[in-house]
Coordinates of C-alpha atoms in Angstrom, one line a residue:
Chain A
X1048 CA 0.0 0.0 0.0
X1049 CA 1.4 3.4 -0.9
X1050 CA 1.8 6.2 1.7
X1051 CA -1.2 8.2 0.3
X1052 CA -3.4 5.1 0.4
X1053 CA -2.4 4.6 4.1
X1054 CA -3.2 8.2 4.9
X1055 CA -6.6 7.8 3.2
X1056 CA -7.3 4.7 5.2
X1057 CA -6.5 6.5 8.4
X1058 CA -8.7 9.4 7.5
X1059 CA -11.6 7.2 6.6
X1060 CA -11.2 5.2 9.8
X1061 CA -11.1 8.3 12.0
X1062 CA -14.2 9.7 10.3
X1063 CA -16.2 6.5 10.8
X1064 CA -15.1 6.3 14.4
X1065 CA -16.3 9.8 15.0
X1066 CA -19.8 9.0 13.8
X1067 CA -20.3 6.2 16.3
X1068 CA -22.7 7.2 19.1
X1069 CA -20.8 8.1 22.3
X1070 CA -17.6 9.2 20.6
X1071 CA -16.8 12.8 20.3
X1072 CA -14.4 14.5 17.7
X1073 CA -11.2 15.3 19.4
X1074 CA -11.5 19.1 18.8
X1075 CA -14.4 19.4 21.3
X1076 CA -13.2 17.1 23.9
X1077 CA -12.0 18.7 27.1
X1078 CA -10.6 16.1 29.5
X1079 CA -10.5 17.5 33.0
X1080 CA -7.9 16.1 35.3
X1081 CA -10.4 15.6 38.2
X1082 CA -13.3 13.2 37.9
X1083 CA -15.8 15.6 39.4
X1084 CA -17.8 17.7 36.9
X1085 CA -17.2 21.4 36.6
X1086 CA -20.2 23.5 35.4
X1087 CA -19.2 25.9 32.6
X1088 CA -21.1 28.9 31.3
X1089 CA -24.4 27.9 29.7
X1090 CA -23.2 29.9 26.6
X1091 CA -20.7 27.2 25.8
X1092 CA -21.5 23.6 25.3
X1093 CA -20.6 22.1 28.7
X1094 CA -18.6 19.0 28.2
X1095 CA -17.0 17.4 31.2
X1096 CA -15.7 13.9 31.8
X1097 CA -16.8 11.5 34.4
X1098 CA -19.3 8.7 35.4
X1099 CA -22.7 9.0 33.7
X1100 CA -25.7 9.3 36.1
X1101 CA -27.6 6.8 34.0
X1102 CA -25.3 4.1 32.6
X1103 CA -22.4 4.6 35.0
X1104 CA -19.7 4.5 32.4
X1105 CA -16.9 7.0 32.4
X1106 CA -17.6 9.1 29.3
X1107 CA -17.9 12.7 28.2
X1108 CA -21.0 14.1 29.9
X1109 CA -23.6 16.7 29.1
X1110 CA -25.0 18.8 31.9
X1111 CA -28.7 19.0 31.4
X1112 CA -31.7 19.8 33.6
X1113 CA -34.5 17.3 34.3
X1114 CA -37.4 18.9 36.3
X1115 CA -35.1 21.6 37.4
X1116 CA -32.5 19.2 38.8
X1117 CA -29.0 19.3 37.2
X1118 CA -27.9 15.9 36.0
X1119 CA -25.0 14.5 34.0
X1120 CA -25.8 12.1 31.3
X1121 CA -23.5 10.8 28.6
X1122 CA -24.5 11.7 25.1
X1123 CA -25.8 8.2 24.3
X1124 CA -28.2 8.2 27.3
X1125 CA -29.4 11.7 26.4
X1126 CA -30.2 10.4 22.9
X1127 CA -32.1 7.5 24.3
X1128 CA -34.0 9.6 26.7
X1129 CA -34.9 12.1 24.0
X1130 CA -36.1 9.4 21.7
X1131 CA -38.4 8.0 24.4
X1132 CA -40.0 11.4 24.7
X1133 CA -40.6 11.8 21.0
X1134 CA -44.1 11.3 19.7
X1135 CA -44.3 8.9 16.8
X1136 CA -43.1 10.4 13.6
X1137 CA -41.1 13.1 15.3
X1138 CA -37.5 13.4 14.2
X1139 CA -35.0 16.3 14.2
X1140 CA -36.3 17.4 10.8
X1141 CA -40.0 17.5 11.7
X1142 CA -39.2 19.3 14.9
X1143 CA -37.0 21.9 13.1
X1144 CA -39.7 22.4 10.5
X1145 CA -42.4 22.8 13.2
X1146 CA -40.1 25.2 15.0
X1147 CA -39.7 27.3 11.9
X1148 CA -43.4 27.3 11.1
X1149 CA -44.4 28.2 14.6
X1150 CA -42.0 31.1 14.6
X1151 CA -43.5 32.5 11.4
X1152 CA -47.0 32.0 12.7
X1153 CA -46.1 33.9 15.9
X1154 CA -44.7 36.8 13.7
X1155 CA -47.9 36.9 11.7
X1156 CA -50.2 36.8 14.7
X1157 CA -48.2 39.7 16.2
X1158 CA -48.2 41.7 13.0
X1159 CA -51.9 41.3 12.5
X1160 CA -52.6 43.2 15.6
X1161 CA -50.1 46.0 14.8
X1162 CA -52.6 48.5 13.6
X1163 CA -51.1 51.7 14.9
X1164 CA -47.9 53.0 16.6
X1165 CA -47.9 54.3 20.2
X1166 CA -46.7 57.7 19.2
X1167 CA -49.6 58.0 16.8
X1168 CA -52.1 57.3 19.5
X1169 CA -50.3 59.9 21.7
X1170 CA -50.3 62.6 19.0
X1171 CA -53.1 64.6 20.7
X1172 CA -51.4 64.4 24.1
X1173 CA -50.0 67.7 25.2
X1174 CA -46.2 67.9 24.7
X1175 CA -44.0 68.2 27.7
X1176 CA -42.4 71.6 28.1
X1177 CA -38.8 72.3 28.4
X1178 CA -37.4 70.0 31.1
X1179 CA -34.9 71.2 33.7
X1180 CA -33.4 68.8 36.2
X1181 CA -30.9 69.6 38.8
X1182 CA -28.4 67.5 40.6
X1183 CA -29.3 67.8 44.3
X1184 CA -26.7 65.6 46.1
X1185 CA -23.5 63.9 45.2
X1186 CA -22.7 60.9 47.3
X1187 CA -18.9 60.3 47.4
X1188 CA -17.2 57.6 49.2
X1189 CA -16.8 54.6 47.0
X1190 CA -13.3 53.8 46.1
X1191 CA -14.1 52.4 42.7
X1192 CA -16.9 52.1 40.1
X1193 CA -20.4 52.1 41.4
X1194 CA -22.2 49.2 39.8
X1195 CA -25.6 49.0 41.4
X1196 CA -27.9 50.9 43.8
X1197 CA -31.4 50.5 45.3
X1198 CA -33.8 52.7 47.2
X1199 CA -35.3 51.8 50.5
X1200 CA -39.0 52.0 50.8
X1201 CA -38.6 54.9 53.3
X1202 CA -37.7 57.0 50.2
X1203 CA -34.7 58.2 51.9
X1204 CA -32.0 55.5 52.2
X1205 CA -30.0 54.1 49.4
X1206 CA -27.8 51.1 49.2
X1207 CA -25.0 51.0 46.6
X1208 CA -22.4 48.5 45.7
X1209 CA -19.1 48.9 43.9
X1210 CA -16.2 47.2 42.2
X1211 CA -14.0 47.6 45.2
X1212 CA -16.2 45.1 47.1
X1213 CA -17.9 47.7 49.4
X1214 CA -21.6 48.0 49.9
X1215 CA -22.6 51.3 51.5
X1216 CA -26.0 52.4 52.9
X1217 CA -26.5 56.2 52.6
X1218 CA -29.0 58.7 53.8
X1219 CA -29.8 60.5 50.6
X1220 CA -31.0 63.7 52.2
X1221 CA -27.9 64.3 54.3
X1222 CA -25.4 62.2 52.3
X1223 CA -24.2 60.5 55.5
X1224 CA -23.1 56.9 55.3
X1225 CA -25.0 54.8 57.7
X1226 CA -23.5 51.4 57.2
X1227 CA -20.6 49.9 55.2
X1228 CA -19.9 46.3 54.5
X1229 CA -16.9 44.8 52.8
X1230 CA -17.7 41.8 50.6
X1231 CA -15.1 39.1 50.2
X1232 CA -15.2 39.6 46.4
X1233 CA -14.8 42.5 44.0
X1234 CA -17.3 43.6 41.4
X1235 CA -20.4 43.5 43.5
X1236 CA -22.8 43.8 40.6
X1237 CA -26.1 43.5 42.4
X1238 CA -27.6 45.0 45.6
X1239 CA -31.1 45.3 46.8
X1240 CA -32.9 46.8 49.9
X1241 CA -35.3 44.6 51.7
X1242 CA -38.9 45.9 51.8
X1243 CA -38.8 46.2 55.6
X1244 CA -35.6 48.3 55.4
X1245 CA -33.9 46.0 57.8
X1246 CA -31.6 44.1 55.5
X1247 CA -29.7 44.4 52.2
X1248 CA -28.8 41.7 49.8
X1249 CA -25.8 41.8 47.5
X1250 CA -23.6 39.6 45.3
X1251 CA -21.4 39.5 42.3
X1252 CA -18.3 37.6 41.3
X1253 CA -18.6 35.3 44.3
X1254 CA -21.6 33.7 42.5
X1255 CA -23.6 34.1 45.7
X1256 CA -26.3 36.4 47.0
X1257 CA -25.8 37.3 50.7
X1258 CA -28.2 39.0 53.0
X1259 CA -26.9 41.3 55.7
X1260 CA -29.3 42.3 58.4
X1261 CA -28.8 46.0 59.2
X1262 CA -28.4 46.8 62.8
X1263 CA -28.9 50.1 64.6
X1264 CA -25.7 49.6 66.5
X1265 CA -23.0 51.4 64.4
X1266 CA -20.2 49.4 66.0
X1267 CA -21.5 46.0 65.1
X1268 CA -19.7 44.2 62.5
X1269 CA -22.3 43.5 59.8
X1270 CA -20.3 40.8 58.1
X1271 CA -20.7 38.6 61.2
X1272 CA -24.4 38.2 60.6
X1273 CA -24.1 37.6 56.9
X1274 CA -26.4 34.9 55.5
X1275 CA -25.5 33.2 52.2
X1276 CA -28.8 32.6 50.3
X1277 CA -28.3 32.0 46.6
X1278 CA -25.7 29.8 44.9
X1279 CA -25.1 30.1 41.2
X1280 CA -22.5 28.7 38.9
X1281 CA -21.5 32.1 37.5
X1282 CA -21.6 35.7 38.6
X1283 CA -24.7 37.2 40.2
X1284 CA -25.9 40.0 37.9
X1285 CA -29.1 41.1 39.7
X1286 CA -31.1 40.4 42.8
X1287 CA -34.4 41.6 44.1
X1288 CA -36.6 40.9 47.2
X1289 CA -40.1 39.9 46.4
X1290 CA -42.9 41.6 48.4
X1291 CA -41.5 40.3 51.6
X1292 CA -38.1 39.9 53.3
X1293 CA -38.5 36.2 53.0
X1294 CA -37.8 35.5 49.3
X1295 CA -35.2 36.7 46.9
X1296 CA -35.1 36.5 43.1
X1297 CA -31.7 36.4 41.5
X1298 CA -30.3 36.3 38.0
X1299 CA -26.9 35.1 37.0
X1300 CA -24.3 34.8 34.3
X1301 CA -25.0 31.1 34.2
X1302 CA -28.1 31.9 32.2
X1303 CA -30.7 31.2 34.9
X1304 CA -32.9 33.1 37.3
X1305 CA -33.8 31.6 40.6
X1306 CA -36.2 32.2 43.5
X1307 CA -34.8 31.5 47.0
X1308 CA -36.1 31.3 50.5
X1309 CA -34.0 33.6 52.6
X1310 CA -34.3 31.8 55.9
X1311 CA -33.3 28.4 54.8
X1312 CA -31.3 29.3 51.7
X1313 CA -33.4 26.7 49.8
X1314 CA -34.0 27.0 46.0
X1315 CA -37.8 27.4 45.5
X1316 CA -38.0 27.7 41.8
X1317 CA -35.5 28.1 38.9
X1318 CA -36.1 29.6 35.5
X1319 CA -34.4 28.2 32.5
X1320 CA -34.8 29.6 29.0
X1321 CA -32.1 32.2 28.4
X1322 CA -29.3 30.9 26.2
X1323 CA -26.7 33.3 27.6
X1324 CA -26.0 35.4 30.7
X1325 CA -29.0 37.0 32.3
X1326 CA -28.1 40.6 33.1
X1327 CA -31.2 42.1 34.7
X1328 CA -34.6 41.3 36.2
X1329 CA -37.5 43.2 37.5
X1330 CA -40.6 42.1 39.4
X1331 CA -44.1 43.1 38.3
X1332 CA -45.4 46.0 40.4
X1333 CA -48.8 44.8 41.5
X1334 CA -49.2 43.4 45.0
X1335 CA -50.7 40.1 43.8
X1336 CA -48.5 39.9 40.7
X1337 CA -46.3 36.9 40.5
X1338 CA -44.5 37.5 37.3
X1339 CA -41.1 39.0 36.5
X1340 CA -39.2 40.0 33.4
X1341 CA -35.6 39.2 32.7
X1342 CA -33.2 40.4 30.0
X1343 CA -29.9 38.9 28.9
X1344 CA -27.0 38.7 26.5
X1345 CA -29.1 36.5 24.1
X1346 CA -30.9 39.7 23.2
X1347 CA -34.1 38.3 24.6
X1348 CA -36.5 39.6 27.3
X1349 CA -38.5 36.9 28.9
X1350 CA -41.5 37.2 31.1
X1351 CA -41.8 34.4 33.7
X1352 CA -44.5 33.0 36.0
X1353 CA -42.9 32.8 39.5
X1354 CA -44.9 29.9 40.7
X1355 CA -44.6 27.5 37.8
X1356 CA -41.3 28.6 36.4
X1357 CA -42.8 28.8 33.0
X1358 CA -41.6 31.3 30.5
X1359 CA -44.9 32.9 29.4
X1360 CA -43.7 35.5 26.9
X1361 CA -40.5 36.2 25.0
X1362 CA -39.4 39.2 23.0
X1363 CA -36.4 39.3 20.7
X1364 CA -36.1 42.5 18.8
X1365 CA -33.0 44.0 20.3
X1366 CA -29.8 43.8 18.3
X1367 CA -27.5 43.4 21.2
X1368 CA -27.3 42.5 24.9
X1369 CA -30.2 43.7 27.0
X1370 CA -28.6 45.4 30.0
X1371 CA -31.7 46.5 32.0
X1372 CA -35.4 45.7 32.1
X1373 CA -38.1 47.6 34.1
X1374 CA -41.8 47.3 34.3
X1375 CA -44.1 50.1 33.4
X1376 CA -45.9 51.3 36.6
X1377 CA -49.2 49.8 35.5
X1378 CA -47.6 46.4 35.0
X1379 CA -48.9 46.0 31.4
X1380 CA -45.6 46.8 29.7
X1381 CA -41.9 47.0 30.3
X1382 CA -38.9 48.9 29.0
X1383 CA -35.5 47.6 28.1
X1384 CA -32.1 49.3 27.7
X1385 CA -29.5 47.6 25.5
X1386 CA -26.0 47.8 24.1
X1387 CA -27.5 48.6 20.7
X1388 CA -28.0 52.2 21.9
X1389 CA -31.8 51.9 22.0
X1390 CA -34.4 51.5 24.7
X1391 CA -37.6 49.8 23.7
X1392 CA -41.1 49.5 25.2
X1393 CA -42.9 46.1 25.0
X1394 CA -46.6 45.8 25.7
X1395 CA -47.5 42.5 27.4
X1396 CA -51.1 42.4 26.3
X1397 CA -50.3 43.2 22.7
X1398 CA -47.4 40.8 22.9
X1399 CA -45.0 43.0 20.9
X1400 CA -42.6 45.9 20.9
X1401 CA -44.6 49.2 20.7
X1402 CA -42.0 51.9 20.9
X1403 CA -38.3 52.5 20.3
X1404 CA -36.4 55.3 22.0
X1405 CA -33.3 56.0 19.9
X1406 CA -31.5 58.8 18.1
X1407 CA -28.8 58.7 15.5
X1408 CA -26.6 60.7 17.7
X1409 CA -26.8 58.2 20.5
X1410 CA -24.3 55.4 19.7
X1411 CA -23.4 54.1 23.2
X1412 CA -25.3 51.4 24.9
X1413 CA -27.9 52.1 27.6
X1414 CA -26.9 50.5 30.8
X1415 CA -30.0 51.1 33.0
X1416 CA -33.6 52.3 32.7
X1417 CA -36.3 53.4 35.0
X1418 CA -39.8 55.0 34.8
X1419 CA -41.1 58.0 36.6
X1420 CA -44.2 57.4 38.8
X1421 CA -46.8 58.0 36.1
X1422 CA -44.8 56.2 33.5
X1423 CA -44.7 59.3 31.3
X1424 CA -40.9 59.6 31.6
X1425 CA -38.2 57.0 31.0
X1426 CA -34.8 57.8 32.5
X1427 CA -32.0 55.9 30.8
X1428 CA -28.3 55.9 31.8
X1429 CA -25.8 55.5 28.9
X1430 CA -22.2 54.5 28.5
X1431 CA -21.4 58.0 27.0
X1432 CA -21.7 59.4 30.6
X1433 CA -25.1 61.0 30.0
X1434 CA -28.7 60.3 31.2
X1435 CA -31.4 60.8 28.6
X1436 CA -35.0 61.4 29.6
X1437 CA -37.5 60.2 27.1
X1438 CA -41.2 61.0 26.7
X1439 CA -42.6 57.4 26.8
X1440 CA -45.8 58.2 24.8
X1441 CA -44.4 60.4 22.1
X1442 CA -41.0 58.6 21.7
X1443 CA -39.0 61.9 21.8
X1444 CA -36.2 62.9 24.1
X1445 CA -37.1 65.7 26.5
X1446 CA -33.8 66.2 28.4
X1447 CA -30.1 65.1 28.6
X1448 CA -28.4 65.2 32.0
X1449 CA -24.6 65.7 32.1
X1450 CA -22.4 65.6 35.2
X1451 CA -21.0 62.1 35.5
X1452 CA -17.4 61.7 34.5
X1453 CA -17.7 58.1 33.4
X1454 CA -20.3 55.7 32.3
X1455 CA -23.6 55.7 34.1
X1456 CA -24.2 52.2 35.4
X1457 CA -27.5 52.4 37.3
X1458 CA -30.5 54.7 37.4
X1459 CA -33.3 54.4 39.9
X1460 CA -36.3 56.6 40.7
X1461 CA -37.2 56.9 44.4
X1462 CA -40.3 55.1 45.6
X1463 CA -42.3 58.4 46.0
X1464 CA -41.1 59.7 42.7
X1465 CA -39.6 62.9 43.9
X1466 CA -36.1 62.2 42.7
X1467 CA -34.0 59.7 40.9
X1468 CA -30.5 58.6 41.7
X1469 CA -27.7 57.6 39.3
X1470 CA -24.6 55.6 40.0
X1471 CA -21.6 55.7 37.8
X1472 CA -18.1 54.4 37.1
X1473 CA -16.8 57.8 38.3
X1474 CA -17.2 56.4 41.8
X1475 CA -20.1 58.7 42.7
X1476 CA -23.9 58.6 43.0
X1477 CA -26.0 61.6 42.2
X1478 CA -29.6 62.3 43.0
X1479 CA -31.5 64.6 40.7
X1480 CA -34.9 66.2 40.9
X1481 CA -37.1 68.5 38.9
X1482 CA -36.6 72.3 39.3
X1483 CA -39.8 72.9 41.1
X1484 CA -42.5 75.4 40.2
X1485 CA -44.7 77.1 42.8
X1486 CA -48.0 76.1 41.4
X1487 CA -49.0 72.5 41.0
X1488 CA -50.7 72.8 37.6
X1489 CA -48.6 70.9 35.1
X1490 CA -49.5 72.8 32.0
X1491 CA -48.2 76.0 33.5
X1492 CA -44.9 74.5 34.0
X1493 CA -43.2 75.3 30.8
X1494 CA -40.1 77.1 31.5
X1495 CA -39.4 79.8 29.0
X1496 CA -35.7 79.8 28.7
X1497 CA -35.0 79.9 32.4
Chain B
X890 CA -26.2 26.4 19.1
X891 CA -24.8 22.9 19.8
X892 CA -23.5 20.8 17.0
X893 CA -23.9 17.7 19.1
X894 CA -27.1 15.9 17.9
X895 CA -28.1 14.6 21.3
X896 CA -28.2 18.0 23.0
X897 CA -29.7 19.4 19.9
X898 CA -32.7 17.1 20.0
X899 CA -33.6 17.9 23.6
X900 CA -33.3 21.6 23.1
X901 CA -35.3 21.4 19.9
X902 CA -38.0 19.7 21.7
X903 CA -38.0 22.3 24.4
X904 CA -38.0 25.0 21.8
X905 CA -41.0 23.6 20.0
X906 CA -42.9 23.1 23.2
X907 CA -42.2 26.7 24.2
X908 CA -43.2 28.0 20.8
X909 CA -46.5 26.1 20.9
X910 CA -47.2 27.6 24.3
X911 CA -46.4 31.1 23.1
X912 CA -48.4 30.8 19.9
X913 CA -51.5 30.0 22.0
X914 CA -51.6 33.1 24.2
X915 CA -54.3 35.7 23.8
X916 CA -53.3 39.1 22.4
X917 CA -55.1 42.5 22.0
X918 CA -54.6 45.1 19.4
X919 CA -51.8 47.6 19.7
X920 CA -54.3 50.5 19.4
X921 CA -56.1 49.3 22.5
X922 CA -52.9 48.6 24.4
X923 CA -51.5 52.0 23.5
X924 CA -54.7 53.8 24.5
X925 CA -54.5 52.1 27.9
X926 CA -50.9 53.1 28.4
X927 CA -51.8 56.7 27.5
X928 CA -54.8 56.8 29.9
X929 CA -52.6 55.5 32.7
X930 CA -50.0 58.2 32.1
X931 CA -52.5 61.0 31.9
X932 CA -54.5 59.8 35.0
X933 CA -51.3 59.7 37.1
X934 CA -49.5 62.7 35.7
X935 CA -50.6 65.0 38.4
X936 CA -49.2 62.7 41.1
X937 CA -45.8 62.5 39.4
X938 CA -43.3 64.9 41.1
X939 CA -40.6 64.4 38.5
X940 CA -43.0 65.3 35.8
X941 CA -44.6 68.4 37.4
X942 CA -42.0 69.4 40.0
X943 CA -42.8 69.9 43.6
X944 CA -42.9 73.3 45.3
X945 CA -39.6 74.1 46.7
X946 CA -40.8 74.0 50.3
X947 CA -41.9 70.4 49.9
X948 CA -38.8 69.2 48.1
X949 CA -36.6 67.2 50.5
X950 CA -33.7 67.6 48.1
X951 CA -33.8 71.4 48.0
X952 CA -30.5 73.1 48.8
X953 CA -30.1 73.0 52.6
X954 CA -31.0 76.3 54.2
X955 CA -29.3 77.9 57.1
X956 CA -31.6 76.3 59.7
X957 CA -31.0 72.7 60.4
X958 CA -33.2 70.1 58.7
X959 CA -33.6 68.3 62.0

């Protein structure tokens, strides 16, 4: 046999070996030195090596979820399990075809109801006059970028977290720092105030969400009472208490959201559906509401039912990562801010995007969005160091706020709507409010040049 | 997406299930949804301090005066 024949023989042999079930082409095999499985980002195909939960053989494993429990099956067992679940006649081809036809059908259904644009409906609404906002307080004290902040329900206190690992509780009226906690990790990307005002939750690169009860005793070391609640397999991007101090909702870079019981640290419900990091979540405003919306790097915004874990609606019109999601005050819509430099409004009952807030001159991504109390104004913080204020109904920009010296990472309106606070990579937080007018009538408040 | 057929099958099934669910939800017309959004805005506009501004005496964030706040 000649050399070329021998090479051909080897090539054919390796190809036929590769097509056997259970064997993986060498390029995608990652053999870990330890036998225990390591969870990787859900964005990458997770391939670890070890004993299969089903057949027990040492093989390359796939990390999948059955009924919200993570399990490790070898690829052969996954195939067998999937085939058992197939209805007669279902193959990959029929499933793909059905998937495509369902997607087109969804688009058609949504398009059918798209009879008018939001700004057309709002044409008759009186335009907002010239807007003047003033920075009232600057909170200085963080040693590094401010990543996240939250208001307390007493409308006065703020908790903020930063890249240097510090979480600080401020009094926004006096700018005094009331508490400070040093986290064991840097990049504390999420923080939240408990509804009672007695605790704060925070987390970040440590993959955990920890709850710190706040004590009135200034000398007490808050880290001593720390309670680890959530455990993810990647960074914590956002956390929020539900209506009580007892439950926390978290979202993570591992692509999942989860609901936890604070007291026991138990996982109550997990939410799978994003195919990349989840960057932000927001709970529906109503007292009885049990849905929340999440947005992630897969450009999707998903609405979830908290009790069943079911993804009830999904929206994918953004062109880049969704950094922030926020419900409209009535709970019927939500806004998103994205790296594609636009903010969009999605209506839940019409099941589609109803407005885009963008300008050709805005080319930097929006990192954070929030509504004013009535929902007429949308405040959005951008990576070009500005905050743009949009008229939600008309789709136009009514004001730009300058002042920060680095990108704005978080924007939150206070619970009573009198002010909003912005945190930035310039290590400061600033609270802003409207330049007041003496009368309360809103149509008279059109400032002529002043 | 994955190029491994086993993982692909499971995720395709999940996809189809999810799409079937989403196709079945009830929707209303954008004109009605937009009208409701507009009504909510207008009804609550007078209660919105950031929209209307509050008189300086009530604004907790006004510049601190010479007398102590508390």
